[in-house]
Short mmCIF file of C-alpha atoms in Angstrom, two decimals:
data_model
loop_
_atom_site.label_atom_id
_atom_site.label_comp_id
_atom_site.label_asym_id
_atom_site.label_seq_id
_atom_site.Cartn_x
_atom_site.Cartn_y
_atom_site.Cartn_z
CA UNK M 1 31.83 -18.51 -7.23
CA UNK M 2 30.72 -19.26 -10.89
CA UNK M 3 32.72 -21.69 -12.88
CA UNK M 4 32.35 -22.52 -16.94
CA UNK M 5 32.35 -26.73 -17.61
CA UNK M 6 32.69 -25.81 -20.99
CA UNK M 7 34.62 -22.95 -21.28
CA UNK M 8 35.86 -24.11 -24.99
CA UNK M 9 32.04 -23.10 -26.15
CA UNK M 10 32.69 -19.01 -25.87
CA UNK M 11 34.86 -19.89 -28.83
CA UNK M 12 31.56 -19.50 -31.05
CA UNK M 13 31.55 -16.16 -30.18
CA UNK M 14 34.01 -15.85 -32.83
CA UNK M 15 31.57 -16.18 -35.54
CA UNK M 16 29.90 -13.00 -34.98
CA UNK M 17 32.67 -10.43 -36.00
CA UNK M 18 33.51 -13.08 -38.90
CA UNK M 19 30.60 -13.27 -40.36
CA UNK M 20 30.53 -8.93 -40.05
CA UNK M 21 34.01 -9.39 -41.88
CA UNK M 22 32.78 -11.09 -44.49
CA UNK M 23 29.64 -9.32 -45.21
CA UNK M 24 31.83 -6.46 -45.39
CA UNK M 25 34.12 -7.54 -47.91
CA UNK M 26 31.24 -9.36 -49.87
CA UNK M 27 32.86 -12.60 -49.57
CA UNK M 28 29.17 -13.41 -47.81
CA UNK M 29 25.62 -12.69 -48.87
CA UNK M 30 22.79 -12.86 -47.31
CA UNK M 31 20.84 -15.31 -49.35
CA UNK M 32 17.75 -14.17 -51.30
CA UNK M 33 14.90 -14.88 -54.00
CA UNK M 34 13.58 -11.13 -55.13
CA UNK M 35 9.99 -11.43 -57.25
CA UNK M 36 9.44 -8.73 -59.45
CA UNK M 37 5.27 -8.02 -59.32
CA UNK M 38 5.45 -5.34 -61.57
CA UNK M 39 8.50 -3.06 -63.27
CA UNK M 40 7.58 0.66 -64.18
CA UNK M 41 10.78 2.17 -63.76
CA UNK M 42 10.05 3.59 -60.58
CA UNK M 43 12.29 3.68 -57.32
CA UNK M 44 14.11 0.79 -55.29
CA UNK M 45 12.06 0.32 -52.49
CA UNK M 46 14.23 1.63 -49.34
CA UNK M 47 13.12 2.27 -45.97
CA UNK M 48 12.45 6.00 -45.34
CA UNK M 49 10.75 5.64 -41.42
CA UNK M 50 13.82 6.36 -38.95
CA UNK M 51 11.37 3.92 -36.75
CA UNK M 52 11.82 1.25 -39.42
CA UNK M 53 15.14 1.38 -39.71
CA UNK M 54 15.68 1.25 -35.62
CA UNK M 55 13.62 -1.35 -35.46
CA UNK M 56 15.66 -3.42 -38.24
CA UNK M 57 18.96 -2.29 -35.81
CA UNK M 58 17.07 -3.49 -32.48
CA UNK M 59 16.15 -7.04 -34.45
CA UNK M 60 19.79 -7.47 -35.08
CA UNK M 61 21.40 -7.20 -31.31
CA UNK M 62 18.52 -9.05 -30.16
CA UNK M 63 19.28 -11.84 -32.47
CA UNK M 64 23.08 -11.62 -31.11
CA UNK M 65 22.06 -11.45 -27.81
CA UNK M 66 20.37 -14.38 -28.57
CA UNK M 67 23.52 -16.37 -29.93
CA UNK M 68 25.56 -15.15 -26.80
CA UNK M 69 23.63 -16.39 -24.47
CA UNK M 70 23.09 -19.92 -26.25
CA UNK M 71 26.65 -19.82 -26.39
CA UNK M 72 26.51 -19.37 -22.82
CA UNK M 73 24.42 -22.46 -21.98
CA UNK M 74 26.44 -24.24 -24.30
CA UNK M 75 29.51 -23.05 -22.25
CA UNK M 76 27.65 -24.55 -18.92
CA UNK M 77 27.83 -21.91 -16.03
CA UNK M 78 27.72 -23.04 -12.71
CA UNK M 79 27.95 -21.00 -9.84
CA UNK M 80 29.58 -22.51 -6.23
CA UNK M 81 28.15 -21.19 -2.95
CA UNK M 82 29.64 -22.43 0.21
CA UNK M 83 27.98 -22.22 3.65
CA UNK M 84 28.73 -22.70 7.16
CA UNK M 85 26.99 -25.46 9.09
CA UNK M 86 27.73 -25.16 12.46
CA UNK M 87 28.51 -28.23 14.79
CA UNK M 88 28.85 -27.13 18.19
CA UNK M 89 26.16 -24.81 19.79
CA UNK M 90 27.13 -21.07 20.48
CA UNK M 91 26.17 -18.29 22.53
CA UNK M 92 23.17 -17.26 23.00
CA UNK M 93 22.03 -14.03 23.35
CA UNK M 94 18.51 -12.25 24.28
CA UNK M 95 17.32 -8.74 23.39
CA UNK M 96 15.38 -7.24 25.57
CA UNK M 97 14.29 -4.25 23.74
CA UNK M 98 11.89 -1.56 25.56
CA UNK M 99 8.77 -0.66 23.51
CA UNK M 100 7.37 2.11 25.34
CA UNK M 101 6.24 5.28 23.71
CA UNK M 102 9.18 7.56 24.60
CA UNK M 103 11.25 4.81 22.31
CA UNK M 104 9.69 6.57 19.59
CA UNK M 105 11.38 9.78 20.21
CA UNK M 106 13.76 11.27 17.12
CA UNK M 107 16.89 12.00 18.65
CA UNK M 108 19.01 9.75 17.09
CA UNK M 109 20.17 10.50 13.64
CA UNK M 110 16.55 11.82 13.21
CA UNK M 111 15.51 8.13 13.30
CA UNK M 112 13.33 6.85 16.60
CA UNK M 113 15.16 5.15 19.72
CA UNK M 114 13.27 2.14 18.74
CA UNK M 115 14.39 1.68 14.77
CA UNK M 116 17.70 2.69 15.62
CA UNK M 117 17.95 -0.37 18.05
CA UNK M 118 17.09 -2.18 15.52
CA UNK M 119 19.54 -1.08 12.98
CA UNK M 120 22.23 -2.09 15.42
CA UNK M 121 20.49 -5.39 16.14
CA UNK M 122 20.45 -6.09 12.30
CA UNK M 123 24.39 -5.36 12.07
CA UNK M 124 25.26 -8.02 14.98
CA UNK M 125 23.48 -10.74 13.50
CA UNK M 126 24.89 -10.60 10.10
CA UNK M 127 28.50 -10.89 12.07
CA UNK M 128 27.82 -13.55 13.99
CA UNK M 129 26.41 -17.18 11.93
CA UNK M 130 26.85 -19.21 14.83
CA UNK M 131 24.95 -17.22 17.09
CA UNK M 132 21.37 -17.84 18.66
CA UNK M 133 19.07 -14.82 19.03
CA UNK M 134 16.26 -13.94 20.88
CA UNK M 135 13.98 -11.14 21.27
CA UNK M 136 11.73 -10.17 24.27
CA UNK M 137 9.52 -7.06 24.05
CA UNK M 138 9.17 -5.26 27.16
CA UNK M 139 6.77 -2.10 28.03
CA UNK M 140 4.17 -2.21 30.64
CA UNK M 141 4.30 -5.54 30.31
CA UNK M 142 6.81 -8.35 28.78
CA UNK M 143 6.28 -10.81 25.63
CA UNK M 144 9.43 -13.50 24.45
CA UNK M 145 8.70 -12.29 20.36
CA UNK M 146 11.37 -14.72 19.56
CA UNK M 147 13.47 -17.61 22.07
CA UNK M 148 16.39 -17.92 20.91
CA UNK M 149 16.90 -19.14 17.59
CA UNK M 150 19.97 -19.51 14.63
CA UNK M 151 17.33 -18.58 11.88
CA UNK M 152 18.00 -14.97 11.64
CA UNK M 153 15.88 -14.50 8.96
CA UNK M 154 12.89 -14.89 10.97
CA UNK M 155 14.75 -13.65 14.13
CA UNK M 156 15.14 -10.85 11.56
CA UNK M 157 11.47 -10.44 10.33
CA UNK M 158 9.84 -10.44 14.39
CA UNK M 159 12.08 -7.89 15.18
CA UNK M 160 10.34 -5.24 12.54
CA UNK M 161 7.03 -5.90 13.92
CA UNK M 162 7.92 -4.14 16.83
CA UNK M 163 5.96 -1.29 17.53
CA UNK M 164 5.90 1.07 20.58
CA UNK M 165 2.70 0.79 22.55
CA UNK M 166 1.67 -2.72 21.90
CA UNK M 167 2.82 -3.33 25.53
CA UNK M 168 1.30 -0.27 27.48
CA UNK M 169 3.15 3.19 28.28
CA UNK M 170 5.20 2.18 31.20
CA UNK M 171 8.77 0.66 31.79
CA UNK M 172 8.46 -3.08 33.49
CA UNK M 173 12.50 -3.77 33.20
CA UNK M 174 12.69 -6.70 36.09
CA UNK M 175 9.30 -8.60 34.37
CA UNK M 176 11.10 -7.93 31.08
CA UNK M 177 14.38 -9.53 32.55
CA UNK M 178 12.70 -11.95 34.52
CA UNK M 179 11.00 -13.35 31.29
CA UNK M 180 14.58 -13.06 29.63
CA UNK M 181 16.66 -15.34 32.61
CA UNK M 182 13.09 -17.51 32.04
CA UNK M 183 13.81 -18.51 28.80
CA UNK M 184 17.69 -18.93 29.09
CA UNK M 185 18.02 -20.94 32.25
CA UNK M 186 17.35 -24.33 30.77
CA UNK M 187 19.74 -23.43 27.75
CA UNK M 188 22.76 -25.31 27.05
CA UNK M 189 24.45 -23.16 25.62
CA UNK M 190 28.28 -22.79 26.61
CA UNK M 191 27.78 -18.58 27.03
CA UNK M 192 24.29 -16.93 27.95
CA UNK M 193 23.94 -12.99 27.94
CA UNK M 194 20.76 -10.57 27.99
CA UNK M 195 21.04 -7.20 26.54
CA UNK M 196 18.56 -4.48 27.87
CA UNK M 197 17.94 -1.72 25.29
CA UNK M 198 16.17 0.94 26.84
CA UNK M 199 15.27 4.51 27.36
CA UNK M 200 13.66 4.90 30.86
CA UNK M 201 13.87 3.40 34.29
CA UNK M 202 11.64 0.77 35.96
CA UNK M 203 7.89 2.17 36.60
CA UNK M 204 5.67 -0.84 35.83
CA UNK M 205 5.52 -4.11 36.91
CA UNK M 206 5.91 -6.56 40.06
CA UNK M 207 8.89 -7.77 39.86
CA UNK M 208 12.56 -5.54 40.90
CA UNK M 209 15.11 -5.14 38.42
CA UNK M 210 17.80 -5.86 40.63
CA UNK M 211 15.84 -9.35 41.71
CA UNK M 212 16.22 -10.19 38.36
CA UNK M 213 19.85 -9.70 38.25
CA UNK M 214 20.42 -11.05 40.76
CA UNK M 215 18.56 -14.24 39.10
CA UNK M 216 20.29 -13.58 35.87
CA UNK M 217 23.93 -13.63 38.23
CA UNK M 218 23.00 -16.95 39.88
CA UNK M 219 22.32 -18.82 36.41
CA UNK M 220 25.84 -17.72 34.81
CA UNK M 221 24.18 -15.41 32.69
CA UNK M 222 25.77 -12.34 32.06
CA UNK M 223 23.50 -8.49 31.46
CA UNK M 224 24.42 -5.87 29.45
CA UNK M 225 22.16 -2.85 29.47
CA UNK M 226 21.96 -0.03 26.79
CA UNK M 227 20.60 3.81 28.03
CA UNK M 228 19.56 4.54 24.68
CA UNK M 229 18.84 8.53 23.95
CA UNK M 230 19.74 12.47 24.81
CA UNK M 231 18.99 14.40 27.44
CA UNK M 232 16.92 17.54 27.73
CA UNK M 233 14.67 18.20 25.11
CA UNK M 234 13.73 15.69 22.26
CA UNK M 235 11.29 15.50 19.58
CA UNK M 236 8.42 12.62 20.06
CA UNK M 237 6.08 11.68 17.10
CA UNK M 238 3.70 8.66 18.25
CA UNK M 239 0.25 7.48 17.38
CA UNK M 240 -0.94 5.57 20.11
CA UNK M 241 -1.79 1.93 18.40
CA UNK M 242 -4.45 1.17 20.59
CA UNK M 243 -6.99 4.28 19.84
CA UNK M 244 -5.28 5.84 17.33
CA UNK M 245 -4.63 9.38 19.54
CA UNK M 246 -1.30 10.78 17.76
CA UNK M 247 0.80 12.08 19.98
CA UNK M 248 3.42 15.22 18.25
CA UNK M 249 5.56 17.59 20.28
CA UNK M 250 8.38 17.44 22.49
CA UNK M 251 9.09 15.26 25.28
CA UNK M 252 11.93 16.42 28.25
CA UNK M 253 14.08 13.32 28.81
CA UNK M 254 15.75 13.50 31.86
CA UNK M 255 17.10 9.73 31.93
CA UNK M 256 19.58 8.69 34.93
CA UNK M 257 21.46 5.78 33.97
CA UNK M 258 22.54 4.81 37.29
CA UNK M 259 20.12 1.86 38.00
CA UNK M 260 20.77 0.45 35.01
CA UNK M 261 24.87 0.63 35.75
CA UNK M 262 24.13 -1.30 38.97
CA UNK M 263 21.81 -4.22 37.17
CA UNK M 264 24.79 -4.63 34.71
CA UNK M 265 27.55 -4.93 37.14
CA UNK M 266 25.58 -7.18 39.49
CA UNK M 267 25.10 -9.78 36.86
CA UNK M 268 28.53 -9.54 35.76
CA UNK M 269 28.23 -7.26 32.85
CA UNK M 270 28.67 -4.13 31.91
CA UNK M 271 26.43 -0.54 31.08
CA UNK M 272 26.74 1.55 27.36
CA UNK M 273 25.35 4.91 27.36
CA UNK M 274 24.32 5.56 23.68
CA UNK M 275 23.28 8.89 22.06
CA UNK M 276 23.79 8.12 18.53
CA UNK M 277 23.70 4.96 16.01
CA UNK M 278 27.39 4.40 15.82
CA UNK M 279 27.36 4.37 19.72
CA UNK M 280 24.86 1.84 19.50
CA UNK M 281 26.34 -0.25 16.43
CA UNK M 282 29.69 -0.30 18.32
CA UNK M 283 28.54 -1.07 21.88
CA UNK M 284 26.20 -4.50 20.47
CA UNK M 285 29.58 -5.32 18.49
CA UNK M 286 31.77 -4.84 21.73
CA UNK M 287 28.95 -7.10 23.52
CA UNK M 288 29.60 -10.07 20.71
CA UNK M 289 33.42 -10.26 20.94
CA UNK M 290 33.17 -10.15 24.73
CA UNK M 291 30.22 -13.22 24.49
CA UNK M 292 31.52 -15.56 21.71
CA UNK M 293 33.05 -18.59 21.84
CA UNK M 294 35.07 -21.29 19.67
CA UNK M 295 32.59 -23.46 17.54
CA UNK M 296 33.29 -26.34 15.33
CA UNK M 297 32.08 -25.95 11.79
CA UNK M 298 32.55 -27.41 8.09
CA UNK M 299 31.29 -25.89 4.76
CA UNK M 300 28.55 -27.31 2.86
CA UNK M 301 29.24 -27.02 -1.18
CA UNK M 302 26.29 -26.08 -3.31
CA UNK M 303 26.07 -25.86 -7.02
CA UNK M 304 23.71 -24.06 -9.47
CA UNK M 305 24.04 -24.64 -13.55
CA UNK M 306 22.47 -21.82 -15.35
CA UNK M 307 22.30 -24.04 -18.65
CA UNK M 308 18.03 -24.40 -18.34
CA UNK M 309 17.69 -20.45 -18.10
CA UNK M 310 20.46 -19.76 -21.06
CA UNK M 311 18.67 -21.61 -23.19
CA UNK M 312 15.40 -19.89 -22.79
CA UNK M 313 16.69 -17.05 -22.57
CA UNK M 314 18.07 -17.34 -26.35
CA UNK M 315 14.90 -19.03 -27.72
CA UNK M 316 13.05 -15.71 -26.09
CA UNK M 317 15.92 -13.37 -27.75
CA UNK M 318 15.34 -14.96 -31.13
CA UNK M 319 12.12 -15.36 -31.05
CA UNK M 320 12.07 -11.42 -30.60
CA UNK M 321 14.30 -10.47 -33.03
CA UNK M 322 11.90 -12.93 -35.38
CA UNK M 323 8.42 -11.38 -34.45
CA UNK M 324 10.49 -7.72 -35.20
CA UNK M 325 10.98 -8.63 -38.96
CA UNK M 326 8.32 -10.84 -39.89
CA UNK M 327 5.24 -8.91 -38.10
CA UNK M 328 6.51 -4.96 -38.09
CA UNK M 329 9.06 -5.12 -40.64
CA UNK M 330 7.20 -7.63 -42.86
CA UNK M 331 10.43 -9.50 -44.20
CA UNK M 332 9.57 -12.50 -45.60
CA UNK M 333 13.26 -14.14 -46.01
#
C-alpha cells in the first residue's frame, strides 16, 4: 500500500495556479531584457507556425509535470507490500498431466485438451501460497518436469513447455503414476495427492494402473483423476515434434472413463469427468479444498521509496521542456 512521509510537500503544488493568478492579473511578469537590432517600423515579431505555438504549449506542461513530480519526491512515496512466509509445510500435490497427441485435440472452448489443463493448473496455484507443486509428464513414457516445489513461478514456467509428443503417441498411466507415488513417498508433507489429467486409457508401458494405486493407497496418498474431453467427433490439429509430419483432421474419441473411476476410488480419491474449462477450473479447485490443511504463517513487511526515480524523473521533464525552447523555439531568456 503506498504511504507519503512527507505528505506536507504536495502543498507546493499550490504555487502553480498562483503563479497563473498572478500572471493573469499582471501582478507577475515574466522577467525580460528585449535588444532592439534594428527599428524600421515594421511588425512585432509573433509566432505564426500552429507547430510553434504547440510546441511553446507542450514546453509548458512538461515543465509542470516536471514540478509535480519533484514535488512528489519531495513528498517521499513509499509503497508497503506484505507477504506470506509460510512456517509449517503444506500439501503437496503432483500433476500428472498426459501429453499424448490426442491432448491436442480442440474441443474445449476451441482451445487444446492440453492448454486448457493448463489454464486450470495456473488458477489453483495462484489460490493456494502454501502449497507445493509438482509436475510429471506422461505419454509413452513418464518424465518428473518439476518435484514438488513452493516456487510457482518456475513450477509455472515448466508447465508451458509442455508439448504433446515429446513423450511418444501412447498412454503409459501406471509408469506415469508410478513415477508420481516415486517422488512423493519420502515427502513429509502432512497431505500427499496426485492428480491424473488425461484423455485416453492405459496403452503403453509396463507397469498397471491399478498397481500403482494400489501403491499410491498404501503410502497415504490420495488420486484424483481428470477424463478430460468430448465424445464422438473432435477436431485434432498436431505437428508431430519429432519429424515435423502435421497431423489436421478429425479424430473419433470414444473415451470410457471407467478405469480411471476405479484408480481414483482405490487410492481413496475421487474421478471428474470434464468437457469444458469451467469443469476443469472447478474440479482442480474442489481437489484443493478437499487436500489443504492448517499452516502457520507470519507476514514479512517490505518497503519501496520512490524518492530516487521522482527526482529523475523531474530533472528529465525539465530538461525537456528546456531543450523545447532553447533548441526549436530558440528563446534565449
Amino acid at each position: 500500500m503506498p504511504d507519503f512521509q512527507n505528505p506536507a510537500a504536495f502543498a507546493l503544488l499550490l504555487f502553480v495556479p498562483a503563479l497563473y493568478v498572478l500572471r493573469s492579473l499582471g501582478i507577475l511578469t515574466r522577467i525580460s531584457f528585449p535588444v532592439t537590432l534594428a527599428d524600421w517600423n515594421g511588425p512585432v515579431f509573433e509566432w505564426k507556425g500552429g507547430l510553434r505555438v504547440f510546441a511553446s504549449h507542450v514546453s509548458r506542461v512538461l515543465a509542470i509535470a516536471g514540478f509535480a513530480a519533484g514535488v512528489a519526491a519531495l513528498a517521499d512515496p513509499v509503497v508497503y507490500h506484505q507477504e506470506k512466509v509460510y512456517t509449517s509445510r503444506g500439501t503437496d500435490i503432483l500433476f500428472v498431466v498426459d501429453t499424448s497427441p490426442s491432448m491436442a485435440v480442440k474441443d474445449i472452448a476451441g482451445v487444446s485438451r492440453l492448454d486448457a489443463a493448463r489454464q486450470a493448473i495456473r488458477a489453483l496455484t495462484a489460490d493456494n501460497g502454501g502449497v507445493s507443486f509438482g509436475l510429471v509428464a506422461m505419454a509413452t513414457e513418464a518424465a518428473v518436469v518439476v518435484p514438488p516445489t513452493m516456487d510457482h513461478s518456475m513450477f509455472l514456467a515448466r508447465l508451458d513447455t509442455l508439448a504433446v509428443g515429446n513423450l511418444g503417441d501412447g498412454s503409459a498411466i501406471g509408469t506415469g503414476l508410478s513415477t508420481a507415488v516415486y517422488h512423493l513417498v519420502s515427502s513429509s508433507a502432512p497431505k500427499k495427492c496426485i492428480v491424473l489429467i488425461t484423455d485416453g486409457e492405459n496403452n503403453a508401458g509396463s507397469i498397471h494402473p491399478e498397481t500403482a494405486a494400489e501403491l499410491a493407497g498404501k503410502n497415504n496418498i490420495l488420486l484424483y483423476a481428470l477424463g478430460v474431453g468430448t465424445r464422438g467427433t473432435v477436431p485434432l490439429d498436431y505437428v508431430d515434434p519429432k519429424t515435423g509430419k502435421v497431423y489436421s483432421g478429425y479424430l473419433e474419441s470414444n473415451f470410457d472413463p471407467a478405469p480411471l473411476k476405479q484408480l481414483a476410488l482405490s487410492a481413496g480419491g475421487r474421478y471428474y469427468g470434464v468437457q469444458t474449462v469451467g469443469e476443469l477450473a472447478n474440479a482442480l479447485s474442489t481437489i484443493g479444498r478437499d487436500v489443504s490443511v492448517v499452516q502457520s504463517y507470519h507476514l514479512k513487511s517490505e518497503s519501496r521509496r520512490y524518492y530516487d526515480k521522482l527526482v529523475l524523473v523531474s530533472a528529465l521533464l525539465f530538461a525537456a521542456a528546456w531543450l523545447i525552447r532553447r533548441m526549436y523555439l530558440q528563446e534565449f531568456v
